[in-house]
XYZ file of C-alpha atoms in Angstrom:
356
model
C 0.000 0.000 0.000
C 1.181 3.217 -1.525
C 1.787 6.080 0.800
C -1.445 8.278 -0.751
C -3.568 4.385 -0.207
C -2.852 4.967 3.203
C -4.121 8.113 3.934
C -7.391 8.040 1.859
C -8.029 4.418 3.946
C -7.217 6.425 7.147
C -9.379 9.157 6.268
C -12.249 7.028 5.328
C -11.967 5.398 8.762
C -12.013 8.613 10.131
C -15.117 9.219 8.850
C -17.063 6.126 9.094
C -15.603 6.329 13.194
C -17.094 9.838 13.217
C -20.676 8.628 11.389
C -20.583 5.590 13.846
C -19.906 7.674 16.967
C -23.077 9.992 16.031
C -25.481 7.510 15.135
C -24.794 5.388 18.471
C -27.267 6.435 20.933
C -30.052 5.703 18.719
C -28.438 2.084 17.494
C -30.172 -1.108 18.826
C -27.464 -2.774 20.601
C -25.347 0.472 21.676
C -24.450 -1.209 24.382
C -22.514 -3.811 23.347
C -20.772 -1.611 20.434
C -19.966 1.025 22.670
C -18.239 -2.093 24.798
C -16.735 -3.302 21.809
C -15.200 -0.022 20.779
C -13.704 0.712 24.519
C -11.727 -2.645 24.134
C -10.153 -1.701 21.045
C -9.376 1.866 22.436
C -7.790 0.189 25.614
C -5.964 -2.290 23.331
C -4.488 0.578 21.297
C -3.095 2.428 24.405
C -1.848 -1.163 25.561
C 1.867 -2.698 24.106
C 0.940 -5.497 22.436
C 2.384 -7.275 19.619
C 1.914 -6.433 15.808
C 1.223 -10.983 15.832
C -1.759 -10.036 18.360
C -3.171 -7.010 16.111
C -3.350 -9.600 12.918
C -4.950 -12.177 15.623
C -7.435 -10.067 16.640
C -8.873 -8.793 13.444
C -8.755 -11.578 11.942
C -11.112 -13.200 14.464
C -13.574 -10.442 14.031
C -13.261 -11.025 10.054
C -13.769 -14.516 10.913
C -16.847 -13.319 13.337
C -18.025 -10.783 10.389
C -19.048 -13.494 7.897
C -20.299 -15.794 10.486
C -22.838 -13.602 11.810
C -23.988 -12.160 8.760
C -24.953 -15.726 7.321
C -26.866 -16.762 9.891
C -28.331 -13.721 10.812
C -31.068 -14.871 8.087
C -31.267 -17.763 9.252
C -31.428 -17.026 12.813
C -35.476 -18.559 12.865
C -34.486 -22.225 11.428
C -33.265 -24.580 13.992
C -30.420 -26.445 12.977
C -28.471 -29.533 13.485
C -24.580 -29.760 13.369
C -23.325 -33.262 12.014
C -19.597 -34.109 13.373
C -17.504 -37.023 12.487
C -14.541 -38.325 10.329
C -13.556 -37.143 7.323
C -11.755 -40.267 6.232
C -14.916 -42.177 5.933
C -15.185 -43.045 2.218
C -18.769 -42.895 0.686
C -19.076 -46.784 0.605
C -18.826 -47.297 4.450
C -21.890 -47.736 6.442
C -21.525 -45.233 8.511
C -21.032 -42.671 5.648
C -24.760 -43.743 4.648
C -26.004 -43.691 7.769
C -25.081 -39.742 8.116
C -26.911 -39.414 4.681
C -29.976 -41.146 5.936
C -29.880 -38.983 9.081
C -29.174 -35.607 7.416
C -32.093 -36.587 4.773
C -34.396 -37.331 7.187
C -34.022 -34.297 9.374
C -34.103 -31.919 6.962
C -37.611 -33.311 6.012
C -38.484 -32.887 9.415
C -37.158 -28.884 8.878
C -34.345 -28.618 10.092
C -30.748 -27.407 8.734
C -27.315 -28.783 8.321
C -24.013 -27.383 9.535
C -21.135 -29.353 8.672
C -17.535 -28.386 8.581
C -17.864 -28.741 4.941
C -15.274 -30.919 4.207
C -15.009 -34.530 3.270
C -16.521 -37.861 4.524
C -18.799 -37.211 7.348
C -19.318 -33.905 6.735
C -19.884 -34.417 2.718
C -22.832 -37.194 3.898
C -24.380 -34.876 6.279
C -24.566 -31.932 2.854
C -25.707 -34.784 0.621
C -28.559 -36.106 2.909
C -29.889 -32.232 3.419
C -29.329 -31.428 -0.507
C -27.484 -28.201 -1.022
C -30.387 -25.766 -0.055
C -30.959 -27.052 3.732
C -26.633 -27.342 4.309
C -23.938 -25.116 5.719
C -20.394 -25.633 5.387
C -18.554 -24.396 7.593
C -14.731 -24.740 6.168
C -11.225 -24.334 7.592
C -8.263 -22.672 5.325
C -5.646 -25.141 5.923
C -2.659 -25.850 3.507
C -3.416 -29.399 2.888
C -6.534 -31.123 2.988
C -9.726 -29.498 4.113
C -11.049 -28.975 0.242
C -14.634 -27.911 0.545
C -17.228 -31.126 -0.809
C -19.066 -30.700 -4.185
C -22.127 -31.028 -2.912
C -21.369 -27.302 -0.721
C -18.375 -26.121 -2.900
C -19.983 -22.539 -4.435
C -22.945 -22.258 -2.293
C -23.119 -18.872 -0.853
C -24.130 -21.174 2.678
C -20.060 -22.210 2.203
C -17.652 -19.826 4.608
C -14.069 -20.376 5.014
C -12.830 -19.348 8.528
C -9.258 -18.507 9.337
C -9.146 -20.074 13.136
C -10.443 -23.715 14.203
C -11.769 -22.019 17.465
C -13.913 -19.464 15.442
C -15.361 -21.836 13.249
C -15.994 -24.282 16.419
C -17.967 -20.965 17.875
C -20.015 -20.961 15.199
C -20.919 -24.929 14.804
C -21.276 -24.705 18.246
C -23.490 -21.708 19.106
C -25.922 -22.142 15.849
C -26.997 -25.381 16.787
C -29.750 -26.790 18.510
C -28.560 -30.207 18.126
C -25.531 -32.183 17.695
C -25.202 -35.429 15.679
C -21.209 -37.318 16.435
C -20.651 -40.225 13.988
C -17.829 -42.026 14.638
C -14.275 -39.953 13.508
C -10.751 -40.191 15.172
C -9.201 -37.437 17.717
C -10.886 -34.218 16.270
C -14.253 -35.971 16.435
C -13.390 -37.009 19.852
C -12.181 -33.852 20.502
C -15.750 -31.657 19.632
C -17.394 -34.440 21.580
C -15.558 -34.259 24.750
C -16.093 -30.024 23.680
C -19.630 -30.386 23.298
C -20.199 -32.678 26.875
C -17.954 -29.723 28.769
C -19.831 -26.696 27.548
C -23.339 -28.749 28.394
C -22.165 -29.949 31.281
C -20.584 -26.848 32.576
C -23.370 -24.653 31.143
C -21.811 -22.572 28.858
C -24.052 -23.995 26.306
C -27.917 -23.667 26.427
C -29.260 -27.433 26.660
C -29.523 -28.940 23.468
C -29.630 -32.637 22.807
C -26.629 -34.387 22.050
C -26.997 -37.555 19.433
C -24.091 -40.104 19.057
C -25.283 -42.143 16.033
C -23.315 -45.291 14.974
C -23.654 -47.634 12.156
C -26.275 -50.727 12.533
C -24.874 -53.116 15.431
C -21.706 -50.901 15.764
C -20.059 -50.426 19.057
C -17.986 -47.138 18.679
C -20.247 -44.705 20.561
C -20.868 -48.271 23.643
C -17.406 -48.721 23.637
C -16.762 -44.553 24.525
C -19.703 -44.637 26.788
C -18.486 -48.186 28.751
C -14.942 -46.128 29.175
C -16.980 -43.201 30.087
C -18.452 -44.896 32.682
C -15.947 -47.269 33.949
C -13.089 -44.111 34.271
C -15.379 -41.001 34.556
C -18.344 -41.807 36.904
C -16.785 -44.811 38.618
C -14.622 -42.383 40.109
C -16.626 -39.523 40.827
C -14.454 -37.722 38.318
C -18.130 -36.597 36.526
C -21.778 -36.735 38.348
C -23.877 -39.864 38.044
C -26.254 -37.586 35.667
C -23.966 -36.313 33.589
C -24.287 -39.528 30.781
C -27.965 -38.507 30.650
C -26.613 -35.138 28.188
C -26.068 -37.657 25.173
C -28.136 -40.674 23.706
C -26.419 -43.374 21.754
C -28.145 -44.740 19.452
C -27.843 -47.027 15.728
C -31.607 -46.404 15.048
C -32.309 -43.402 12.931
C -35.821 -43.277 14.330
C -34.430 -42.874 17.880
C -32.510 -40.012 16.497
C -34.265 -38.317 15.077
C -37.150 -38.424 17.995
C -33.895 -37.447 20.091
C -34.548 -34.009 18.316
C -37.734 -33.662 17.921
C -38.839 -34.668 21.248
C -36.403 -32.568 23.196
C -38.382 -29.406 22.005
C -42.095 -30.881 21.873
C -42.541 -28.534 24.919
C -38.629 -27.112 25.731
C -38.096 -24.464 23.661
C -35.335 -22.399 24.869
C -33.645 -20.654 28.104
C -31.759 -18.240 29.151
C -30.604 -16.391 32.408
C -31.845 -13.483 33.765
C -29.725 -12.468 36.625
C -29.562 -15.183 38.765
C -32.448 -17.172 37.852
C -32.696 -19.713 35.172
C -35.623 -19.339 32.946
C -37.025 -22.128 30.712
C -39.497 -20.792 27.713
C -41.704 -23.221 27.259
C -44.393 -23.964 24.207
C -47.432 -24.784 26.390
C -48.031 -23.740 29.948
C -47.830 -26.408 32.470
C -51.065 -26.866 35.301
C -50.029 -26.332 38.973
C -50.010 -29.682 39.693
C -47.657 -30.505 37.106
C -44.885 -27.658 38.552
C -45.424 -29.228 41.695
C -44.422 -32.479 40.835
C -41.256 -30.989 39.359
C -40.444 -28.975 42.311
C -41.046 -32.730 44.119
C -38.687 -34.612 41.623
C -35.918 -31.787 40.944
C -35.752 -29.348 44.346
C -31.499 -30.666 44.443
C -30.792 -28.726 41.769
C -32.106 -25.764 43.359
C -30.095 -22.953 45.530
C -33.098 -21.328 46.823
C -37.031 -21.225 46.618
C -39.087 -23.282 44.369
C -39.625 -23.810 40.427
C -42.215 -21.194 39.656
C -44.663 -20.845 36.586
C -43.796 -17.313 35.456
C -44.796 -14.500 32.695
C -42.354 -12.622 30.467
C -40.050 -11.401 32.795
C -39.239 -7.405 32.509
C -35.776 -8.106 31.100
C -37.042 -10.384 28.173
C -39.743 -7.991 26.828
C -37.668 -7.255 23.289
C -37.309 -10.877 23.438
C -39.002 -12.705 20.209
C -40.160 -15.175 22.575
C -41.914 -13.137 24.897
C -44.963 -14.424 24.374
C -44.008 -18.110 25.514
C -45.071 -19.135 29.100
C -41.937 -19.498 31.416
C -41.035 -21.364 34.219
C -38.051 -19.542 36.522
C -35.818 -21.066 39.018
C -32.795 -20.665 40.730
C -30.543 -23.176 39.425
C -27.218 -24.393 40.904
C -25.797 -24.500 37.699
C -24.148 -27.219 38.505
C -26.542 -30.422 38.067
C -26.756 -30.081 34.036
C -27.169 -33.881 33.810
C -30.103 -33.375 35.793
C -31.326 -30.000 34.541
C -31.531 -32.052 30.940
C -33.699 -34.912 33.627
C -35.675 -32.588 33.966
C -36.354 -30.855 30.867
C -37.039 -34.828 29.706
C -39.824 -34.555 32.240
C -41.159 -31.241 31.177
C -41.400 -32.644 27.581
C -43.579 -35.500 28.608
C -45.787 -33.145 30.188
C -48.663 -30.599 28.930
C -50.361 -30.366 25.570
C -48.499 -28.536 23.408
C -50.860 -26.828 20.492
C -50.790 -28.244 17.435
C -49.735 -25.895 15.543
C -46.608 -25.700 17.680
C -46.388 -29.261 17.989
C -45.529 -29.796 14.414
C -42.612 -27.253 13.983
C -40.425 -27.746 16.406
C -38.138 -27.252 13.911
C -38.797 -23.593 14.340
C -37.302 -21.239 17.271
């Protein structure tokens, strides 16, 4: 960059800084962009290296194109299908994530896959190029985007493995593992931390193996044998996945997790659950009876919208609010298991809960 291309990009920043500074009092979210501008301010004032500068904006380039994808897509629930990508389209369990992907999409709902090969090239050819994401890597080997995404304007490349995780990660509202080697391991383990830790909203976790295969047993037996045996993991916490070699169980796995669930979120320190259908008295009552552990205080309460969620697009959804330990996830997900057993949701709702 020339000398005189450096000073009309500064002074364009200049400006757009200036236009952005004027407009921000009456922008939605000012909050959040005035925080966003601070940190860069401090940063600037800070000696860091010119390696952390490039890191930095390249994670919000990386952040740029992520949100604005699925910022139209924000209303379609979607499904995120991990496992190997050395799985060659003749294997069984390369057919089995076609048959899965197929058959949730005709349910409604989306794919996300990392857009490569194997796995993630059966998950894009079982939802057919309009229902898919892929959700690349820029690596200098390997990593080729699929035909079946390769062009489609649904097809990002991200710079970082731990942006494009964020993304697979926090546009989900399920997660299907077929069997893979140590990165597949690795988002599974990822995937059982953030549920069981809470840093991701509960979601149901599917680990789908080939007809009479033992991968996902053999991982759960080890599980079991290393990580609840010895109190390394609660007693509850196996209850976040469901293994399974039955499409059918799968794909009730989804559905059923939001036939009266349909989302949460925290408002202060209370947990609140949006639900499709209000529940009677007596059924909150037998909750508070079954699940009072996982409380810290007072009782699980049938609520309207809360102040705080009034901009909320859900506002409208009957609530129930506790005050969670947030530390019994295996059993929070108990629980919501319960909750979807319970009411009459209307039918209307009932068939779309493919829909957020």
């Amino acid at each position: 960059m020339t000398s005189s291309d450096y000073l009309d990009t500064f002074k364009s920043l200049q400006l757009d800084i200036a236009e952005l500074i004027e407009r921000l009092p009456n922008l939605k979210h000012q909050q959040f962009i005035q925080q966003a501008l601070t940190i860069i301010i401090r940063l600037a004032s800070h000696n860091i290296e010119r390696l952390d500068w490039k890191i930095l904006s390249s994670c919000l380039a990386d952040m740029e194109q992520g949100f604005e994808l699925f910022y139209t897509y924000r209303h379609a629930r979607k499904v995120t299908i991990f496992g190997s990508a050395r799985l060659s389209s003749e294997t069984p369990e390369y057919k089995m994530a076609v048959d899965f992907a197929r058959s949730v999409s005709k349910l409604g709902f989306m794919i996300l896959t990392g857009g490569g090969g194997g796995i993630m090239q059966a998950g894009n050819e079982g939802a057919g190029r309009d229902n898919s994401f892929g959700l690349n890597i820029k690596l200098p080997f390997e990593q080729e985007s699929n035909p079946i995404i390769e062009g489609d304007s649904k097809l990002i490349h991200f710079k970082y493995f731990f942006t494009r995780k964020l993304f697979l990660l926090k546009e989900s509202d399920a997660i299907a593992l077929f069997p893979g080697g140590f990165g597949t391991q690795d988002e599974a383990f990822e995937c059982m931390t953030l549920s069981q830790t809470g840093k991701f909203s509960p979601i149901p976790l599917v680990l789908i193996d080939k007809p009479g295969g033992d991968y996902w047993h053999s991982w759960s037996k080890y599980i079991h044998h290393q990580l609840v045996k010895n109190r390394l993991i609660s007693p509850e916490d196996p209850s976040l996945y469901t293994i399974t070699d039955d499409l059918d169980v799968a794909c009730k796995a989804i559905t059923k997790f939001f036939q009266v669930y349909h989302s949460s979120r925290y408002v202060g320190d209370r947990l609140v659950l949006r639900l499709k259908t209000k529940l009677s008295a007596s059924e909150v009552e037998q909750l508070n009876q079954n699940f009072s552990d996982i409380l810290v205080r007072g009782r699980i309460e049938s609520s309207p919208t809360l102040p705080q969620e009034i901009q909320d697009e859900t506002f409208e959804f009957p609530r129930l609010v506790l005050y969670f330990n947030q530390r019994d996830l295996g059993r929070l997900y108990q629980m919501i298991a319960v909750i979807n057993q319970m009411g009459a949701p209307l039918s209307e709702v009932k068939d779309h809960s493919e829909l957020k």
